Each structure stands twice: as C-alpha cells, then as structure tokens.
JSON list of C-alpha atoms in Angstrom, two decimals:
[
{"chain": "A", "resi": 1, "resn": "MET", "atom": "CA", "xyz": [-9.17, -236.63, 112.63]},
{"chain": "A", "resi": 2, "resn": "LYS", "atom": "CA", "xyz": [-11.57, -233.84, 113.33]},
{"chain": "A", "resi": 3, "resn": "ILE", "atom": "CA", "xyz": [-10.55, -230.32, 114.35]},
{"chain": "A", "resi": 4, "resn": "THR", "atom": "CA", "xyz": [-12.63, -227.82, 115.62]},
{"chain": "A", "resi": 5, "resn": "ILE", "atom": "CA", "xyz": [-11.91, -224.25, 115.87]},
{"chain": "A", "resi": 6, "resn": "ILE", "atom": "CA", "xyz": [-13.80, -222.17, 118.42]},
{"chain": "A", "resi": 7, "resn": "ALA", "atom": "CA", "xyz": [-13.33, -218.37, 118.49]},
{"chain": "A", "resi": 8, "resn": "ALA", "atom": "CA", "xyz": [-14.87, -215.45, 119.99]},
{"chain": "A", "resi": 9, "resn": "GLY", "atom": "CA", "xyz": [-16.21, -213.07, 117.25]},
{"chain": "A", "resi": 10, "resn": "LYS", "atom": "CA", "xyz": [-17.99, -212.94, 114.27]},
{"chain": "A", "resi": 11, "resn": "LYS", "atom": "CA", "xyz": [-18.36, -211.00, 111.04]},
{"chain": "A", "resi": 12, "resn": "MET", "atom": "CA", "xyz": [-14.85, -211.21, 110.13]},
{"chain": "A", "resi": 13, "resn": "PRO", "atom": "CA", "xyz": [-13.05, -209.51, 106.85]},
{"chain": "A", "resi": 14, "resn": "ALA", "atom": "CA", "xyz": [-14.47, -211.65, 104.02]},
{"chain": "A", "resi": 15, "resn": "TRP", "atom": "CA", "xyz": [-10.21, -212.24, 102.99]},
{"chain": "A", "resi": 16, "resn": "VAL", "atom": "CA", "xyz": [-10.04, -214.12, 106.50]},
{"chain": "A", "resi": 17, "resn": "TYR", "atom": "CA", "xyz": [-12.96, -216.65, 105.18]},
{"chain": "A", "resi": 18, "resn": "GLN", "atom": "CA", "xyz": [-11.29, -216.75, 102.07]},
{"chain": "A", "resi": 19, "resn": "CYS", "atom": "CA", "xyz": [-7.58, -217.62, 103.32]},
{"chain": "A", "resi": 20, "resn": "CYS", "atom": "CA", "xyz": [-8.61, -220.14, 106.09]},
{"chain": "A", "resi": 21, "resn": "ASP", "atom": "CA", "xyz": [-10.58, -222.02, 103.98]},
{"chain": "A", "resi": 22, "resn": "ASP", "atom": "CA", "xyz": [-8.08, -221.65, 101.36]},
{"chain": "A", "resi": 23, "resn": "TYR", "atom": "CA", "xyz": [-6.23, -223.95, 104.09]},
{"chain": "A", "resi": 24, "resn": "TYR", "atom": "CA", "xyz": [-8.19, -226.49, 105.08]},
{"chain": "A", "resi": 25, "resn": "GLN", "atom": "CA", "xyz": [-9.34, -227.25, 101.51]},
{"chain": "A", "resi": 26, "resn": "ARG", "atom": "CA", "xyz": [-5.71, -228.22, 100.31]},
{"chain": "A", "resi": 27, "resn": "LEU", "atom": "CA", "xyz": [-5.56, -230.68, 103.63]},
{"chain": "A", "resi": 28, "resn": "PRO", "atom": "CA", "xyz": [-6.36, -234.14, 102.98]},
{"chain": "A", "resi": 29, "resn": "ALA", "atom": "CA", "xyz": [-10.03, -235.87, 103.76]},
{"chain": "A", "resi": 30, "resn": "GLN", "atom": "CA", "xyz": [-8.51, -237.21, 106.90]},
{"chain": "A", "resi": 31, "resn": "TYR", "atom": "CA", "xyz": [-8.67, -233.84, 108.56]},
{"chain": "A", "resi": 32, "resn": "GLN", "atom": "CA", "xyz": [-12.24, -232.56, 108.82]},
{"chain": "A", "resi": 33, "resn": "VAL", "atom": "CA", "xyz": [-12.03, -228.90, 110.06]},
{"chain": "A", "resi": 34, "resn": "ALA", "atom": "CA", "xyz": [-14.84, -227.36, 111.51]},
{"chain": "A", "resi": 35, "resn": "THR", "atom": "CA", "xyz": [-15.33, -223.30, 112.78]},
{"chain": "A", "resi": 36, "resn": "HIS", "atom": "CA", "xyz": [-17.74, -221.80, 115.21]},
{"chain": "A", "resi": 37, "resn": "GLU", "atom": "CA", "xyz": [-17.91, -218.28, 115.99]},
{"chain": "A", "resi": 38, "resn": "ILE", "atom": "CA", "xyz": [-20.24, -216.68, 118.67]},
{"chain": "A", "resi": 39, "resn": "ALA", "atom": "CA", "xyz": [-20.31, -213.31, 119.54]},
{"chain": "A", "resi": 40, "resn": "LEU", "atom": "CA", "xyz": [-17.96, -210.76, 121.55]},
{"chain": "A", "resi": 41, "resn": "GLU", "atom": "CA", "xyz": [-19.91, -210.11, 124.91]},
{"chain": "A", "resi": 42, "resn": "GLN", "atom": "CA", "xyz": [-20.94, -206.79, 125.17]},
{"chain": "A", "resi": 43, "resn": "ARG", "atom": "CA", "xyz": [-19.40, -204.93, 127.65]},
{"chain": "A", "resi": 44, "resn": "GLY", "atom": "CA", "xyz": [-21.48, -202.68, 129.84]},
{"chain": "A", "resi": 45, "resn": "LYS", "atom": "CA", "xyz": [-19.69, -198.95, 131.86]},
{"chain": "A", "resi": 46, "resn": "SER", "atom": "CA", "xyz": [-20.04, -200.68, 134.89]},
{"chain": "A", "resi": 47, "resn": "GLN", "atom": "CA", "xyz": [-18.71, -204.35, 133.97]},
{"chain": "A", "resi": 48, "resn": "SER", "atom": "CA", "xyz": [-15.68, -204.97, 134.39]},
{"chain": "A", "resi": 49, "resn": "THR", "atom": "CA", "xyz": [-13.26, -207.08, 132.01]},
{"chain": "A", "resi": 50, "resn": "ASP", "atom": "CA", "xyz": [-12.78, -210.24, 134.46]},
{"chain": "A", "resi": 51, "resn": "VAL", "atom": "CA", "xyz": [-16.56, -210.58, 133.97]},
{"chain": "A", "resi": 52, "resn": "THR", "atom": "CA", "xyz": [-16.81, -210.26, 130.41]},
{"chain": "A", "resi": 53, "resn": "ARG", "atom": "CA", "xyz": [-13.73, -212.38, 129.80]},
{"chain": "A", "resi": 54, "resn": "THR", "atom": "CA", "xyz": [-15.46, -215.14, 131.87]},
{"chain": "A", "resi": 55, "resn": "ARG", "atom": "CA", "xyz": [-18.81, -214.90, 130.26]},
{"chain": "A", "resi": 56, "resn": "GLU", "atom": "CA", "xyz": [-17.13, -215.25, 126.73]},
{"chain": "A", "resi": 57, "resn": "THR", "atom": "CA", "xyz": [-14.90, -217.92, 127.63]},
{"chain": "A", "resi": 58, "resn": "GLN", "atom": "CA", "xyz": [-17.81, -220.26, 129.19]},
{"chain": "A", "resi": 59, "resn": "ARG", "atom": "CA", "xyz": [-19.74, -219.43, 126.02]},
{"chain": "A", "resi": 60, "resn": "LEU", "atom": "CA", "xyz": [-16.76, -220.64, 124.08]},
{"chain": "A", "resi": 61, "resn": "LEU", "atom": "CA", "xyz": [-16.37, -224.00, 126.40]},
{"chain": "A", "resi": 62, "resn": "GLN", "atom": "CA", "xyz": [-20.07, -224.40, 125.47]},
{"chain": "A", "resi": 63, "resn": "GLN", "atom": "CA", "xyz": [-19.41, -225.35, 121.80]},
{"chain": "A", "resi": 64, "resn": "VAL", "atom": "CA", "xyz": [-16.78, -227.68, 122.78]},
{"chain": "A", "resi": 65, "resn": "PRO", "atom": "CA", "xyz": [-17.58, -231.16, 121.42]},
{"chain": "A", "resi": 66, "resn": "ALA", "atom": "CA", "xyz": [-17.49, -233.56, 124.29]},
{"chain": "A", "resi": 67, "resn": "ASN", "atom": "CA", "xyz": [-14.23, -235.83, 124.84]},
{"chain": "A", "resi": 68, "resn": "ASP", "atom": "CA", "xyz": [-11.79, -233.24, 122.57]},
{"chain": "A", "resi": 69, "resn": "TYR", "atom": "CA", "xyz": [-8.29, -232.48, 123.33]},
{"chain": "A", "resi": 70, "resn": "ILE", "atom": "CA", "xyz": [-8.31, -228.70, 123.95]},
{"chain": "A", "resi": 71, "resn": "ILE", "atom": "CA", "xyz": [-6.12, -226.41, 122.93]},
{"chain": "A", "resi": 72, "resn": "ALA", "atom": "CA", "xyz": [-6.23, -222.82, 124.02]},
{"chain": "A", "resi": 73, "resn": "LEU", "atom": "CA", "xyz": [-4.31, -220.27, 122.12]},
{"chain": "A", "resi": 74, "resn": "SER", "atom": "CA", "xyz": [-2.86, -217.41, 124.25]},
{"chain": "A", "resi": 75, "resn": "GLU", "atom": "CA", "xyz": [-0.02, -215.34, 124.42]},
{"chain": "A", "resi": 76, "resn": "ASN", "atom": "CA", "xyz": [0.84, -216.74, 127.97]},
{"chain": "A", "resi": 77, "resn": "GLY", "atom": "CA", "xyz": [1.07, -220.39, 126.18]},
{"chain": "A", "resi": 78, "resn": "ASP", "atom": "CA", "xyz": [3.74, -222.67, 124.91]},
{"chain": "A", "resi": 79, "resn": "THR", "atom": "CA", "xyz": [6.02, -221.64, 122.21]},
{"chain": "A", "resi": 80, "resn": "VAL", "atom": "CA", "xyz": [6.73, -224.28, 119.63]},
{"chain": "A", "resi": 81, "resn": "SER", "atom": "CA", "xyz": [8.61, -224.75, 116.53]},
{"chain": "A", "resi": 82, "resn": "THR", "atom": "CA", "xyz": [6.70, -225.81, 113.23]},
{"chain": "A", "resi": 83, "resn": "GLY", "atom": "CA", "xyz": [8.61, -229.22, 113.72]},
{"chain": "A", "resi": 84, "resn": "GLN", "atom": "CA", "xyz": [7.26, -229.55, 117.10]},
{"chain": "A", "resi": 85, "resn": "PHE", "atom": "CA", "xyz": [3.40, -228.50, 116.58]},
{"chain": "A", "resi": 86, "resn": "ALA", "atom": "CA", "xyz": [3.34, -231.05, 113.30]},
{"chain": "A", "resi": 87, "resn": "GLY", "atom": "CA", "xyz": [4.69, -234.08, 115.66]},
{"chain": "A", "resi": 88, "resn": "ARG", "atom": "CA", "xyz": [1.87, -233.01, 118.51]},
{"chain": "A", "resi": 89, "resn": "LEU", "atom": "CA", "xyz": [-0.97, -233.05, 115.49]},
{"chain": "A", "resi": 90, "resn": "ASP", "atom": "CA", "xyz": [0.66, -236.37, 114.00]},
{"chain": "A", "resi": 91, "resn": "ALA", "atom": "CA", "xyz": [0.57, -237.86, 117.54]},
{"chain": "A", "resi": 92, "resn": "TRP", "atom": "CA", "xyz": [-2.66, -236.64, 118.13]},
{"chain": "A", "resi": 93, "resn": "ARG", "atom": "CA", "xyz": [-4.24, -238.01, 114.52]},
{"chain": "A", "resi": 94, "resn": "GLU", "atom": "CA", "xyz": [-2.14, -241.47, 115.46]},
{"chain": "A", "resi": 95, "resn": "GLN", "atom": "CA", "xyz": [-4.32, -241.49, 118.83]},
{"chain": "A", "resi": 96, "resn": "SER", "atom": "CA", "xyz": [-7.33, -240.87, 116.94]},
{"chain": "A", "resi": 97, "resn": "LYS", "atom": "CA", "xyz": [-8.23, -237.78, 119.10]},
{"chain": "A", "resi": 98, "resn": "ASN", "atom": "CA", "xyz": [-10.29, -234.85, 117.95]},
{"chain": "A", "resi": 99, "resn": "ILE", "atom": "CA", "xyz": [-9.09, -231.61, 118.70]},
{"chain": "A", "resi": 100, "resn": "THR", "atom": "CA", "xyz": [-10.50, -227.99, 119.46]},
{"chain": "A", "resi": 101, "resn": "PHE", "atom": "CA", "xyz": [-8.80, -225.16, 119.49]},
{"chain": "A", "resi": 102, "resn": "VAL", "atom": "CA", "xyz": [-10.09, -222.35, 121.59]},
{"chain": "A", "resi": 103, "resn": "ILE", "atom": "CA", "xyz": [-9.42, -218.49, 120.34]},
{"chain": "A", "resi": 104, "resn": "GLY", "atom": "CA", "xyz": [-10.27, -216.02, 122.74]},
{"chain": "A", "resi": 105, "resn": "GLY", "atom": "CA", "xyz": [-12.04, -212.10, 122.28]},
{"chain": "A", "resi": 106, "resn": "PRO", "atom": "CA", "xyz": [-9.53, -209.09, 122.89]},
{"chain": "A", "resi": 107, "resn": "ASP", "atom": "CA", "xyz": [-9.51, -209.60, 126.78]},
{"chain": "A", "resi": 108, "resn": "GLY", "atom": "CA", "xyz": [-8.33, -213.12, 126.39]},
{"chain": "A", "resi": 109, "resn": "LEU", "atom": "CA", "xyz": [-9.59, -216.46, 128.00]},
{"chain": "A", "resi": 110, "resn": "ASP", "atom": "CA", "xyz": [-10.67, -216.83, 131.62]},
{"chain": "A", "resi": 111, "resn": "PHE", "atom": "CA", "xyz": [-8.73, -220.26, 132.40]},
{"chain": "A", "resi": 112, "resn": "SER", "atom": "CA", "xyz": [-10.48, -220.77, 135.72]},
{"chain": "A", "resi": 113, "resn": "ALA", "atom": "CA", "xyz": [-13.75, -220.55, 133.87]},
{"chain": "A", "resi": 114, "resn": "SER", "atom": "CA", "xyz": [-15.75, -224.36, 133.80]},
{"chain": "A", "resi": 115, "resn": "VAL", "atom": "CA", "xyz": [-18.76, -225.24, 131.97]},
{"chain": "A", "resi": 116, "resn": "ASN", "atom": "CA", "xyz": [-20.00, -228.86, 131.08]},
{"chain": "A", "resi": 117, "resn": "GLY", "atom": "CA", "xyz": [-17.57, -230.35, 133.37]},
{"chain": "A", "resi": 118, "resn": "LEU", "atom": "CA", "xyz": [-14.62, -228.84, 132.23]},
{"chain": "A", "resi": 119, "resn": "ALA", "atom": "CA", "xyz": [-13.16, -228.12, 135.27]},
{"chain": "A", "resi": 120, "resn": "ARG", "atom": "CA", "xyz": [-9.64, -228.48, 134.19]},
{"chain": "A", "resi": 121, "resn": "TRP", "atom": "CA", "xyz": [-9.16, -227.15, 130.77]},
{"chain": "A", "resi": 122, "resn": "PRO", "atom": "CA", "xyz": [-7.24, -226.16, 128.54]},
{"chain": "A", "resi": 123, "resn": "HIS", "atom": "CA", "xyz": [-5.30, -229.66, 128.11]},
{"chain": "A", "resi": 124, "resn": "TRP", "atom": "CA", "xyz": [-2.68, -227.69, 126.60]},
{"chain": "A", "resi": 125, "resn": "ARG", "atom": "CA", "xyz": [-1.79, -223.57, 125.89]},
{"chain": "A", "resi": 126, "resn": "CYS", "atom": "CA", "xyz": [-0.30, -222.71, 122.78]},
{"chain": "A", "resi": 127, "resn": "SER", "atom": "CA", "xyz": [1.08, -219.46, 121.67]},
{"chain": "A", "resi": 128, "resn": "LEU", "atom": "CA", "xyz": [1.49, -218.99, 118.41]},
{"chain": "A", "resi": 129, "resn": "SER", "atom": "CA", "xyz": [4.37, -216.57, 118.44]},
{"chain": "A", "resi": 130, "resn": "ALA", "atom": "CA", "xyz": [5.62, -213.99, 120.64]},
{"chain": "A", "resi": 131, "resn": "LEU", "atom": "CA", "xyz": [4.43, -211.45, 118.72]},
{"chain": "A", "resi": 132, "resn": "THR", "atom": "CA", "xyz": [0.90, -210.02, 119.30]},
{"chain": "A", "resi": 133, "resn": "PHE", "atom": "CA", "xyz": [-1.53, -210.33, 116.48]},
{"chain": "A", "resi": 134, "resn": "PRO", "atom": "CA", "xyz": [-5.32, -209.06, 115.94]},
{"chain": "A", "resi": 135, "resn": "HIS", "atom": "CA", "xyz": [-7.81, -211.75, 116.01]},
{"chain": "A", "resi": 136, "resn": "PRO", "atom": "CA", "xyz": [-8.60, -211.96, 112.53]},
{"chain": "A", "resi": 137, "resn": "LEU", "atom": "CA", "xyz": [-5.22, -212.89, 111.74]},
{"chain": "A", "resi": 138, "resn": "VAL", "atom": "CA", "xyz": [-4.69, -215.46, 114.48]},
{"chain": "A", "resi": 139, "resn": "ARG", "atom": "CA", "xyz": [-7.30, -217.35, 112.63]},
{"chain": "A", "resi": 140, "resn": "VAL", "atom": "CA", "xyz": [-5.10, -217.25, 109.13]},
{"chain": "A", "resi": 141, "resn": "ILE", "atom": "CA", "xyz": [-1.97, -217.99, 110.76]},
{"chain": "A", "resi": 142, "resn": "LEU", "atom": "CA", "xyz": [-3.65, -221.22, 112.72]},
{"chain": "A", "resi": 143, "resn": "ALA", "atom": "CA", "xyz": [-5.24, -222.42, 109.35]},
{"chain": "A", "resi": 144, "resn": "GLU", "atom": "CA", "xyz": [-1.48, -221.84, 107.32]},
{"chain": "A", "resi": 145, "resn": "GLN", "atom": "CA", "xyz": [0.15, -223.80, 110.23]},
{"chain": "A", "resi": 146, "resn": "LEU", "atom": "CA", "xyz": [-2.52, -226.80, 110.20]},
{"chain": "A", "resi": 147, "resn": "TYR", "atom": "CA", "xyz": [-1.41, -227.14, 106.79]},
{"chain": "A", "resi": 148, "resn": "ARG", "atom": "CA", "xyz": [1.93, -226.62, 107.13]},
{"chain": "A", "resi": 149, "resn": "ALA", "atom": "CA", "xyz": [1.89, -229.27, 109.91]},
{"chain": "A", "resi": 150, "resn": "TRP", "atom": "CA", "xyz": [0.23, -231.73, 107.80]},
{"chain": "A", "resi": 151, "resn": "SER", "atom": "CA", "xyz": [3.20, -230.90, 104.98]},
{"chain": "A", "resi": 152, "resn": "VAL", "atom": "CA", "xyz": [5.77, -231.68, 107.27]},
{"chain": "A", "resi": 153, "resn": "VAL", "atom": "CA", "xyz": [4.52, -235.28, 108.50]},
{"chain": "A", "resi": 154, "resn": "ALA", "atom": "CA", "xyz": [3.50, -236.23, 105.12]},
{"chain": "A", "resi": 155, "resn": "GLY", "atom": "CA", "xyz": [6.71, -234.89, 103.58]},
{"chain": "A", "resi": 156, "resn": "HIS", "atom": "CA", "xyz": [4.79, -232.31, 101.26]},
{"chain": "A", "resi": 157, "resn": "PRO", "atom": "CA", "xyz": [7.20, -229.92, 99.67]},
{"chain": "A", "resi": 158, "resn": "TYR", "atom": "CA", "xyz": [5.15, -227.10, 101.03]},
{"chain": "A", "resi": 159, "resn": "HIS", "atom": "CA", "xyz": [7.16, -226.66, 103.91]},
{"chain": "A", "resi": 160, "resn": "ARG", "atom": "CA", "xyz": [10.90, -226.44, 102.50]},
{"chain": "A", "resi": 161, "resn": "ALA", "atom": "CA", "xyz": [12.66, -225.14, 105.86]}
]
C-alpha cells in the first residue's frame, strides 16, 4: 500500500522530519510512505485569502497520484477514534487502494478547486482533533496515527488502549 502525504509548506524544523521519519521507518515494508511539499502561496497586498487558498490547493492537487483515494485533513472533517481510523486504513489496504493525505496551508483548502479531472475531491475529509494544531505538528500527528493504526490492526503492543 502506498501512502502519499502532500503538504503545503517547506522548510519545516528538523524535528518534524526526524519524528515523521521515525514513525514511517517503524511501519512494515507493505506500507510505503512518500511525502511531497509545495511552497506556500505568496499573497500580495491585493490578493484575497480565497485566491491564495485556491492556488495553493490546485498546486497540491497536481501532486496527487492518479487513482489514489484522497483524504483531506480539515478542521471541519470527520473526527474518528483510533479504532475507526485503523479500520479505514486496514480496509484501504485490503482493497489495494493507494491513499493520499492532503494538508493545506494556514488558510486551509479550497474544496471547490479542480485540477487533473479531480472535480470531486476529497473522498474523505478527516479531522485529527477538535483542537487546532500548527502545521508542523499536524505532520507528526498524522505520522504517529498511521503507525498507531497499523499497530491496532496488527495487534502490536504500541497501542495499549
């Protein structure tokens, strides 16, 4: 199963990459994780937040591999338990689906944006929490939750709840 993570924002602090890589390396070989970053859209004085959000989202969507199941991380997405998230990840694996997580910039994602025939996206909007996190931390939380979800499905002792 290929998992692609596409995020707005480059040059994260070193600890973000170290934490994420640690969790990705713990996953078994059947889970291949690739990450792609795009630069944040530069907003001029006369450019609206909506224009910035749309342009950024279009550039993110250009990185989505064809035929992937697209999950947008959004504060307005579905909040699920660890068990529910693990169940979804396992179902996608069993269906041989490759998945892409899209993480927008500070202004969020434009769900009306379209590129490469992706007129209807995402397939699922997921919220990692009712709390709001800074984008570097979102990447680490997602990496940890992917590992935790695998540990739940595999019966690994990492998840003890």
